[in-house]
């Protein structure tokens, strides 16, 4: 996915300057150490010191992991790295919580909701873009690489800012802007056979293990992963006790699922476990389940108005059983299978299991409310209600009881199953030490158990001499299934940082050309002896034999890149024509780029090559000569990005060059 190459000439620089001046996509989330509150200031300072200590420990463990070949030592170091990464994530979460005090507070009593699972961002090391980009600009584009220091510095500042994005729309815009710039870089500087030569270093989000690769696709994939992870953090911190907060949480988890789905479908051979197809599939399922949980919570907000509506309560039961309990069971099965179980945090697996039991118990609780507290339903509604307990549409089961005594007996049976499920959820919660510290989760589970016990005691006041009834399963059904939503990259408008090099359709490493000139032309009787067409860059469509252009060595198909020393790669057709029409008797100097076939190399002579590196052998450039695939198979990259080839743009109709 490559952002549109906008051929808007100098206006591209103006747009880029406007975006920089706005400052909306260049600043990361600064974590200040000073605060008017002395306690918060002291705690922030302590957290910063702890983070610095953990980072030093991780660096030492990482060096040992790379240096040793002993399997036992590597396994021990891997465990240490995982522990250090977990500590870092907890410290950063606490620090972010101090900087946004009050944003994540949840109301008590009936508004208390279960905690969600946010995903930590992948971390990276600083990167020096200057050496490879300057060399490539000099060798391939024939320009002074030092003249692009401002652009390279802007790219480095943007990447640095993405390391600490704020948990807000501004942070998402920042990551998206950098992702779009990476698409521009890939289109201009990267070919399937040649990378930038940079080593991109990222830490695994789940294990903390370092991963590195020279493919720009790894950088793109890591940024896309962080876009999804940031959506999970934004969704997890929403106040879900109100419809607005629930709606924002649903959208955030949908966006996260869409980002992980896009990553899984387009990237392959990832060097880190968190970006493997199995992990991404698990994360996609997890985000869908959390979005469905938010949908159920939205229905619960309407429950008090339908407390005695049998149909409404049974629909709540179906919603709790479907896409919540059922989806969490699916996520738990995925987490419990290799290879995912080897690197998913144990508290995640336990929390998902707890939620699966909790929501299945809620399904039986709401089924009991619908049976016990609601008025008898009309006969016309019986077929609809009975489907709640049927395994399939054509299955047969006893009709939904209409007598109050029979309905109460069936309701008690569902309450018994609810109590068993809620007790199982509390037992699972107690097993995990990390979850035991989650007071909010324990409060939700305990409240659900007390509520079921109170209802069961209320029904148990009457003597019941009938044989205990076995409650049927509640069949899952949802009224709203939130689908994953792919991130909208076009929403964040960016201008190509290296737009001065020219339009991507021509001036990229995928194309080859020679720079010719400056060539001096004077106006003859028939004008300059060529015709022009197209925009950005303007193309010499035809050269008059024997004319001034032919004498100067210009050829049909040459691109005009400068007029009288002024760069014009982005100029429109009318702008070049107007400049030539204003030429006096002294003539004009032109510089053109002559396209070359892919197999042709530049030659020395009057035409100075922009691809100086092609004059040397690949061995001199530090590259190995390609070997036919039959002799030595080419190794597959760890990670690759599948995208459709860009289509070329059509030129304008022929237009004559200015005449004297």
XYZ file of C-alpha atoms in Angstrom:
660
model
C 0.000 0.000 0.000
C 1.815 3.135 -1.245
C 0.465 6.627 -0.646
C -0.429 8.580 -3.731
C 2.506 10.307 -5.412
C 1.110 13.794 -5.753
C 2.722 15.694 -8.631
C 1.973 19.135 -7.274
C 5.380 20.668 -7.896
C 6.732 23.169 -5.403
C 3.388 23.024 -3.635
C 4.455 19.652 -2.210
C 7.111 21.464 -0.203
C 4.556 24.001 0.954
C 2.233 21.224 2.093
C 5.034 19.492 3.938
C 6.003 22.756 5.608
C 2.389 23.311 6.632
C 2.204 19.859 8.219
C 5.445 20.484 10.076
C 4.251 23.856 11.288
C 1.028 22.276 12.546
C 3.146 19.967 14.707
C 0.452 17.288 14.803
C 2.526 14.422 13.446
C 6.032 15.175 14.669
C 5.882 15.119 18.474
C 5.976 12.008 20.575
C 4.586 11.671 24.070
C 7.062 13.442 26.340
C 7.004 11.924 29.813
C 7.838 14.894 32.090
C 9.501 14.326 35.402
C 8.306 17.580 36.969
C 4.863 18.074 38.416
C 3.220 20.488 40.832
C 2.390 17.536 43.030
C 5.438 16.478 45.032
C 4.341 12.863 45.410
C 3.759 12.365 41.688
C 7.079 14.023 40.898
C 8.935 11.709 43.256
C 7.214 8.627 41.894
C 7.950 9.595 38.303
C 11.634 10.033 39.138
C 11.724 6.591 40.736
C 10.036 5.011 37.722
C 12.508 6.638 35.326
C 15.414 5.265 37.340
C 13.877 1.796 37.363
C 13.277 1.924 33.603
C 16.901 2.951 33.023
C 18.131 0.081 35.200
C 15.917 -2.451 33.402
C 17.114 -1.188 30.009
C 20.744 -1.685 31.031
C 19.924 -5.207 32.207
C 18.205 -5.943 28.923
C 21.193 -4.704 26.929
C 23.519 -7.000 28.851
C 21.197 -9.983 28.475
C 20.810 -9.266 24.777
C 24.583 -9.196 24.238
C 24.953 -12.485 26.081
C 22.114 -14.036 24.054
C 23.893 -13.149 20.814
C 27.360 -14.125 21.955
C 26.667 -17.591 23.347
C 25.950 -20.745 21.408
C 25.131 -22.823 24.496
C 21.488 -23.880 24.284
C 20.994 -23.927 28.068
C 22.458 -20.442 28.473
C 20.352 -19.076 25.622
C 17.215 -20.527 27.214
C 18.066 -18.961 30.572
C 18.806 -15.585 28.979
C 15.568 -15.751 26.996
C 13.622 -16.182 30.235
C 15.493 -13.253 31.765
C 14.707 -11.077 28.742
C 11.042 -11.979 28.989
C 10.989 -11.021 32.673
C 12.799 -7.725 32.016
C 10.398 -6.881 29.207
C 7.404 -7.535 31.468
C 8.880 -5.285 34.155
C 9.490 -2.535 31.610
C 5.929 -2.760 30.347
C 4.510 -2.503 33.873
C 6.720 0.492 34.658
C 5.715 2.279 31.472
C 2.049 1.588 32.095
C 2.390 3.044 35.605
C 4.221 6.065 34.265
C 1.578 6.656 31.597
C -1.093 6.304 34.272
C 0.558 9.027 36.356
C 0.690 11.337 33.344
C -3.012 10.804 32.649
C -4.349 10.603 36.191
C -8.098 10.233 36.286
C -8.534 9.208 32.643
C -8.911 5.528 33.390
C -11.015 5.737 36.534
C -14.017 3.444 36.478
C -17.214 4.206 38.409
C -18.087 1.822 41.169
C -21.175 -0.330 41.821
C -23.099 -1.347 38.696
C -20.748 0.528 36.369
C -17.728 -1.648 37.198
C -16.511 -3.591 34.158
C -13.982 -6.353 33.626
C -10.452 -5.298 32.639
C -9.350 -5.634 29.030
C -6.009 -6.847 27.670
C -3.955 -4.036 26.098
C -0.915 -4.900 24.006
C 2.464 -3.292 24.669
C 4.206 -1.422 21.865
C 7.221 -2.898 20.156
C 10.361 -0.985 21.078
C 13.227 -0.105 18.777
C 16.695 1.401 18.807
C 17.752 4.722 17.222
C 18.602 4.484 13.535
C 21.096 6.481 11.467
C 19.523 6.954 8.045
C 22.168 9.373 6.748
C 25.014 7.159 5.365
C 22.987 4.805 3.146
C 20.560 7.473 1.931
C 23.293 9.976 1.082
C 25.256 7.332 -0.784
C 22.183 6.162 -2.704
C 21.156 9.705 -3.619
C 24.666 10.362 -4.892
C 25.111 7.106 -6.788
C 21.688 6.585 -8.277
C 20.130 10.037 -8.498
C 23.319 11.927 -9.373
C 22.808 14.584 -6.704
C 24.803 15.733 -3.711
C 23.641 13.623 -0.790
C 24.758 16.293 1.685
C 22.140 18.664 0.268
C 19.445 16.342 1.654
C 20.550 16.522 5.283
C 17.411 18.462 6.226
C 15.157 15.768 4.756
C 17.122 12.978 6.440
C 16.980 14.797 9.774
C 13.224 15.232 9.387
C 12.848 11.492 8.770
C 14.959 10.664 11.826
C 12.973 13.065 14.016
C 9.729 11.493 12.844
C 10.964 7.991 13.632
C 12.229 9.084 17.032
C 8.825 10.596 17.858
C 7.059 7.328 17.000
C 8.961 5.559 19.791
C 6.779 7.305 22.420
C 3.366 7.988 20.858
C 0.631 9.339 23.078
C -2.323 7.033 23.736
C -4.696 9.180 21.711
C -5.686 10.067 18.159
C -2.543 12.220 17.921
C -0.397 9.163 18.662
C -2.202 7.137 15.999
C -1.752 9.959 13.484
C 1.954 10.052 14.297
C 2.423 6.323 13.661
C 0.306 6.486 10.502
C 2.330 9.423 9.161
C 5.561 7.489 9.646
C 4.044 4.393 8.041
C 3.070 6.473 4.991
C 6.590 7.871 4.780
C 7.969 4.320 4.850
C 5.746 3.529 1.878
C 7.272 6.497 0.027
C 10.780 5.331 0.974
C 10.078 1.802 -0.194
C 8.724 3.016 -3.535
C 11.714 5.314 -4.134
C 14.755 3.586 -2.637
C 14.041 -0.171 -2.435
C 13.879 -2.909 -5.054
C 13.248 -6.644 -4.572
C 16.931 -7.301 -5.212
C 18.354 -4.477 -3.117
C 17.655 -3.074 0.330
C 18.780 0.161 1.933
C 21.481 -1.677 3.859
C 20.159 -0.478 7.216
C 19.728 -2.908 10.098
C 16.290 -2.417 11.660
C 16.293 -3.505 15.298
C 13.026 -4.169 17.166
C 12.141 -5.941 20.397
C 9.430 -8.560 20.506
C 6.339 -7.221 22.262
C 5.529 -10.518 23.995
C 8.936 -11.962 24.869
C 11.287 -8.981 24.792
C 13.752 -10.863 22.582
C 15.622 -8.711 20.057
C 14.987 -9.169 16.352
C 16.786 -7.472 13.503
C 16.562 -7.462 9.751
C 17.721 -5.356 6.821
C 14.369 -5.405 5.030
C 12.397 -2.154 5.140
C 9.314 -4.367 5.238
C 10.275 -5.340 8.797
C 10.196 -1.673 9.787
C 6.800 -1.228 8.124
C 5.416 -4.336 9.761
C 6.626 -3.268 13.212
C 5.025 0.169 12.832
C 1.754 -1.413 11.685
C 1.921 -3.737 14.703
C 2.300 -0.695 16.971
C -0.700 0.951 15.320
C -2.774 -2.078 16.297
C -1.230 -2.197 19.779
C -1.953 1.490 20.369
C -5.588 0.906 19.409
C -5.771 -1.815 22.077
C -4.420 0.569 24.715
C -6.892 3.283 23.738
C -9.773 0.795 23.829
C -8.724 -0.672 27.194
C -8.670 2.715 28.928
C -12.146 3.848 27.837
C -14.826 4.379 30.469
C -17.256 1.643 29.504
C -19.938 2.643 32.003
C -21.520 4.964 29.408
C -22.646 4.400 25.796
C -20.076 6.839 24.399
C -17.176 5.059 26.068
C -18.442 1.667 24.925
C -18.744 2.898 21.345
C -15.174 4.222 21.384
C -13.889 0.976 22.888
C -15.654 -1.136 20.247
C -14.172 0.948 17.436
C -10.672 0.782 18.947
C -10.735 -3.011 19.233
C -12.153 -3.271 15.705
C -9.290 -1.134 14.401
C -6.785 -3.247 16.311
C -8.211 -6.468 14.852
C -8.074 -4.924 11.371
C -4.423 -3.902 11.800
C -3.377 -7.381 12.938
C -5.381 -8.950 10.111
C -3.682 -6.698 7.542
C -0.302 -7.569 9.011
C -1.027 -11.294 8.927
C -2.275 -11.233 5.340
C 0.547 -9.152 3.859
C 3.697 -9.874 5.855
C 5.495 -13.189 5.952
C 8.608 -14.757 7.493
C 8.665 -12.435 10.511
C 11.795 -12.747 12.666
C 9.922 -12.157 15.944
C 7.196 -14.336 17.547
C 4.706 -11.494 18.041
C 4.458 -10.991 14.256
C 4.152 -14.663 13.327
C 0.898 -15.741 11.623
C -0.130 -17.777 14.697
C 0.355 -14.823 17.065
C -1.396 -12.351 14.784
C -4.334 -14.706 14.346
C -4.588 -15.048 18.131
C -4.423 -11.276 18.613
C -7.087 -10.761 15.964
C -9.378 -13.222 17.747
C -8.664 -11.598 21.116
C -9.542 -8.111 19.875
C -12.746 -9.374 18.259
C -13.746 -11.038 21.535
C -13.066 -7.855 23.495
C -15.104 -5.829 21.008
C -17.967 -8.300 21.406
C -17.723 -7.998 25.178
C -18.175 -4.234 24.802
C -21.294 -4.853 22.684
C -22.709 -7.003 25.495
C -21.923 -4.268 28.012
C -23.838 -1.824 25.835
C -26.875 -4.081 26.001
C -26.493 -4.347 29.772
C -26.874 -0.572 30.058
C -30.390 -1.008 28.680
C -31.164 -4.001 30.908
C -32.778 -2.097 33.831
C -35.493 -0.862 31.481
C -36.191 -4.431 30.403
C -35.791 -6.216 33.750
C -39.165 -7.960 33.438
C -39.063 -8.505 29.677
C -38.564 -12.223 29.076
C -37.474 -11.795 25.467
C -34.948 -9.056 26.353
C -33.385 -11.155 29.117
C -33.112 -14.227 26.906
C -31.455 -12.133 24.201
C -28.947 -10.982 26.793
C -28.351 -14.629 27.635
C -27.701 -15.443 23.984
C -25.408 -12.448 23.600
C -23.386 -13.494 26.642
C -23.093 -17.044 25.301
C -22.221 -16.004 21.734
C -19.262 -13.922 20.570
C -18.357 -13.377 24.216
C -18.111 -16.704 26.047
C -17.825 -18.648 22.778
C -15.200 -16.294 21.339
C -13.196 -16.247 24.545
C -13.227 -20.061 24.556
C -11.851 -19.958 21.003
C -9.131 -17.511 22.036
C -8.233 -19.671 25.030
C -7.885 -22.771 22.844
C -5.597 -20.817 20.506
C -3.466 -19.542 23.389
C -3.146 -23.030 24.856
C -1.733 -24.538 21.663
C 1.879 -24.399 20.487
C 3.618 -22.314 19.369
C 1.463 -19.531 20.838
C 1.473 -21.000 24.340
C 5.266 -20.677 24.449
C 5.284 -16.875 24.445
C 1.819 -15.640 25.445
C 1.887 -14.300 29.032
C 0.259 -16.690 31.480
C -1.981 -13.954 32.976
C -3.448 -13.394 29.500
C -4.332 -17.061 29.117
C -5.846 -17.174 32.580
C -7.845 -13.972 32.135
C -9.298 -15.222 28.860
C -10.253 -18.510 30.544
C -11.838 -16.609 33.450
C -13.881 -14.491 31.049
C -15.077 -17.549 29.115
C -16.440 -19.079 32.340
C -17.772 -15.746 33.604
C -19.808 -14.930 30.511
C -21.129 -18.467 30.130
C -22.378 -18.156 33.715
C -23.939 -14.781 32.874
C -25.807 -16.432 30.012
C -27.506 -18.831 32.452
C -28.133 -16.016 34.948
C -30.011 -13.895 32.400
C -31.888 -16.962 31.187
C -33.026 -17.505 34.795
C -34.168 -13.876 35.062
C -36.167 -14.222 31.872
C -37.874 -17.351 33.166
C -38.507 -16.326 36.778
C -39.115 -12.570 36.794
C -41.036 -12.097 33.565
C -44.718 -12.319 32.906
C -46.030 -15.238 30.823
C -45.424 -14.679 27.144
C -47.915 -14.831 24.337
C -48.226 -18.035 22.389
C -47.071 -16.262 19.238
C -43.683 -15.580 20.895
C -43.126 -19.119 22.163
C -41.379 -20.449 19.001
C -38.903 -17.560 19.146
C -38.155 -18.061 22.840
C -37.795 -21.800 22.549
C -35.048 -21.374 19.973
C -32.903 -19.943 22.760
C -32.540 -23.444 24.213
C -32.559 -25.523 21.014
C -29.388 -26.962 19.602
C -30.647 -26.503 16.040
C -33.643 -25.117 14.230
C -35.197 -28.546 13.592
C -34.480 -29.993 17.045
C -37.309 -30.808 19.424
C -37.439 -30.001 23.108
C -40.171 -29.512 25.682
C -42.147 -26.360 25.134
C -41.202 -23.341 27.196
C -43.213 -23.736 30.422
C -46.023 -21.264 30.959
C -46.855 -22.240 34.533
C -45.086 -20.096 37.105
C -43.974 -23.110 39.118
C -42.444 -24.839 36.104
C -40.747 -21.647 34.958
C -39.256 -21.144 38.423
C -37.972 -24.696 38.473
C -36.258 -24.237 35.109
C -34.936 -20.848 36.220
C -33.398 -22.412 39.347
C -31.671 -24.970 37.156
C -30.089 -22.164 35.127
C -29.087 -20.395 38.328
C -27.326 -23.540 39.531
C -25.298 -23.617 36.336
C -24.605 -19.905 36.731
C -23.316 -20.446 40.267
C -21.073 -23.305 39.176
C -19.599 -21.182 36.382
C -19.020 -18.155 38.600
C -17.325 -20.259 41.256
C -15.106 -21.780 38.560
C -14.186 -18.281 37.336
C -13.234 -17.214 40.867
C -11.103 -20.339 41.345
C -9.250 -19.660 38.068
C -8.753 -16.074 39.144
C -7.196 -17.200 42.419
C -4.713 -19.489 40.657
C -2.910 -16.643 38.863
C -0.887 -14.385 41.142
C -0.924 -11.515 38.655
C -4.725 -11.628 38.406
C -5.079 -11.698 42.183
C -3.723 -8.159 42.173
C -6.569 -7.114 39.856
C -9.054 -5.888 42.446
C -11.426 -4.734 39.722
C -11.695 -8.198 38.190
C -12.242 -9.819 41.569
C -14.949 -7.255 42.370
C -16.787 -8.054 39.120
C -16.641 -11.819 39.697
C -17.649 -11.564 43.363
C -20.547 -9.259 42.566
C -21.856 -11.652 39.904
C -21.661 -14.555 42.365
C -23.481 -12.616 45.117
C -26.187 -11.608 42.696
C -26.777 -15.205 41.591
C -26.770 -16.447 45.181
C -29.313 -13.823 46.197
C -31.624 -14.766 43.352
C -31.251 -18.478 44.074
C -32.020 -17.924 47.768
C -35.105 -15.958 46.828
C -36.408 -18.841 44.705
C -35.359 -21.447 47.275
C -37.650 -20.044 49.970
C -40.462 -22.150 48.624
C -40.349 -25.888 49.267
C -39.523 -27.756 46.116
C -40.245 -31.481 46.217
C -39.826 -31.954 42.494
C -36.848 -33.673 41.000
C -34.074 -31.259 40.065
C -34.228 -30.133 36.439
C -31.182 -30.094 34.189
C -30.842 -26.682 32.518
C -30.265 -26.826 28.753
C -27.488 -24.877 27.076
C -28.233 -21.377 25.910
C -27.756 -21.206 22.173
C -25.481 -18.387 21.077
C -26.808 -15.561 18.959
C -25.665 -11.982 18.550
C -27.463 -8.893 17.353
C -24.232 -7.112 16.404
C -20.979 -8.760 15.436
C -18.207 -6.151 15.169
C -15.899 -6.904 12.275
C -12.276 -5.877 12.052
C -11.694 -2.496 10.434
C -8.508 -1.856 8.481
C -6.644 1.289 9.547
C -7.290 4.249 7.257
C -3.834 5.320 6.143
C -5.179 7.886 3.687
C -6.794 9.770 6.565
C -3.394 11.185 7.558
C -2.100 13.315 4.686
C 1.675 13.472 4.319
C 4.001 14.809 1.647
C 6.957 12.715 0.506
C 9.956 13.935 2.500
C 12.243 13.327 -0.489
C 9.915 14.900 -3.041
C 12.800 17.067 -4.325
C 14.216 13.982 -6.032
C 11.254 14.041 -8.400
C 8.072 12.081 -9.103
C 8.183 8.460 -7.978
C 6.912 7.238 -11.328
C 10.299 8.123 -12.866
C 12.884 8.939 -10.200
C 13.263 5.786 -8.142
C 15.849 3.018 -7.925
C 13.529 0.805 -9.937
C 14.275 2.952 -12.997
C 17.577 3.755 -14.682
C 18.545 6.939 -16.486
C 21.457 9.160 -17.522
C 21.717 12.811 -16.637
C 22.606 14.855 -19.715
C 23.796 18.427 -19.602
C 23.462 21.190 -18.925
C 22.983 21.537 -22.682
C 22.826 25.040 -24.140
C 20.115 25.653 -26.742
C 19.438 28.749 -28.774
C 16.298 29.425 -30.701
C 16.488 28.672 -34.419
C 14.177 29.407 -37.288
C 12.016 26.454 -36.346
C 12.201 27.095 -32.622
C 14.151 24.750 -30.356
C 13.383 21.733 -32.535
C 11.361 19.578 -30.144
C 7.831 19.139 -28.817
C 6.801 18.490 -25.233
C 4.105 16.562 -23.418
C 3.100 15.445 -19.932
C 3.495 16.831 -16.444
C 5.947 16.257 -13.623
C 8.319 15.675 -15.306
C 7.774 17.132 -18.755
C 8.805 14.761 -21.544
C 10.411 15.508 -24.926
C 7.854 13.850 -27.191
C 9.591 14.409 -30.531
C 12.861 15.858 -31.830
C 12.984 17.560 -35.255
C 15.813 16.013 -37.348
C 18.531 18.567 -37.961
C 17.067 20.987 -35.443
C 18.822 22.668 -32.535
C 17.716 19.990 -30.057
C 19.000 17.182 -32.284
C 22.327 18.974 -32.717
C 22.640 19.258 -28.914
C 22.099 15.522 -28.505
C 18.599 15.599 -27.015
C 16.475 12.548 -27.740
C 12.838 11.649 -27.870
C 11.775 10.356 -24.440
C 14.194 12.531 -22.436
C 12.786 14.103 -19.255
C 13.539 17.777 -18.643
C 14.871 18.084 -15.097
C 16.126 21.688 -15.054
C 15.664 24.868 -17.097
C 18.329 27.549 -16.788
C 19.530 25.985 -13.557
C 16.043 25.796 -11.995
C 14.922 22.259 -11.007
C 11.691 21.470 -12.858
C 11.023 17.801 -12.159
C 7.690 18.750 -10.569
C 6.724 21.469 -13.066
C 3.569 21.301 -15.089
C 3.619 21.304 -18.876
C 2.430 24.906 -19.018
C 5.137 26.066 -16.592
C 7.964 24.621 -18.731
C 6.458 26.056 -21.915
C 6.109 29.487 -20.316
C 9.727 29.405 -19.160
C 10.961 28.503 -22.667
C 8.798 31.139 -24.309
C 10.447 33.783 -22.166
C 13.953 32.854 -23.329
C 15.822 35.686 -25.054
C 18.555 35.680 -27.680
C 21.031 34.200 -25.197
C 19.244 30.840 -25.344
C 18.553 28.414 -22.498
C 20.430 25.654 -20.706
C 18.592 22.379 -20.193
C 19.407 19.297 -18.198
C 17.572 16.110 -19.099
C 17.382 12.526 -17.879
C 17.555 9.870 -20.572
C 15.743 6.650 -19.561
C 17.720 3.434 -19.937
C 16.463 -0.119 -20.341
C 16.832 -2.209 -17.228
C 19.664 -4.257 -18.763
C 21.616 -1.265 -20.119
C 24.299 0.349 -18.008
C 25.406 3.977 -18.197
C 28.547 4.626 -20.252
C 31.162 7.277 -19.890
C 31.382 10.224 -22.246
C 29.550 13.483 -22.648
C 26.516 12.003 -20.905
C 27.409 11.854 -17.196
C 25.698 8.903 -15.474
C 23.504 9.409 -12.462
C 23.995 5.736 -11.626
C 27.699 5.912 -11.012
C 27.534 2.737 -8.995
C 26.490 0.756 -12.054
C 29.828 1.519 -13.712
C 31.424 -0.670 -11.095
C 30.918 -4.362 -10.618
C 28.600 -5.576 -7.937
C 31.592 -7.026 -6.151
C 33.154 -3.569 -5.898
C 29.898 -2.300 -4.437
C 30.038 -4.954 -1.747
C 27.330 -7.101 -3.344
C 27.567 -10.674 -4.558
C 26.868 -11.471 -8.169
C 23.463 -13.145 -8.469
C 23.584 -16.857 -9.188
C 20.886 -18.566 -11.269
C 18.254 -20.200 -9.106
C 19.125 -23.629 -10.446
C 22.685 -23.310 -9.197
C 21.916 -21.809 -5.795
C 18.393 -21.081 -4.577
C 17.949 -17.528 -3.442
C 17.139 -17.407 0.278
C 13.670 -16.190 1.124
C 13.516 -13.046 3.225
C 12.361 -13.306 6.816
C 9.599 -10.838 6.162
C 8.037 -9.599 2.964
C 5.343 -7.146 1.980
C 2.991 -8.154 -0.816
C 1.635 -5.261 -2.780
C 0.368 -4.616 -6.275
C 2.659 -2.900 -8.715
C 2.017 0.774 -9.292
C 0.514 1.661 -12.591
C 2.218 4.297 -14.691
C 0.423 7.513 -15.381
C -0.576 8.656 -18.815
C 0.970 11.745 -20.359
C -0.769 14.629 -22.000
C -1.212 15.146 -25.693
C 1.675 16.443 -27.758
C 2.316 20.111 -27.534
C 4.810 21.994 -29.719
C 7.816 23.647 -28.188
C 7.817 27.443 -28.181
C 8.494 28.986 -31.539
C 10.476 32.156 -32.082
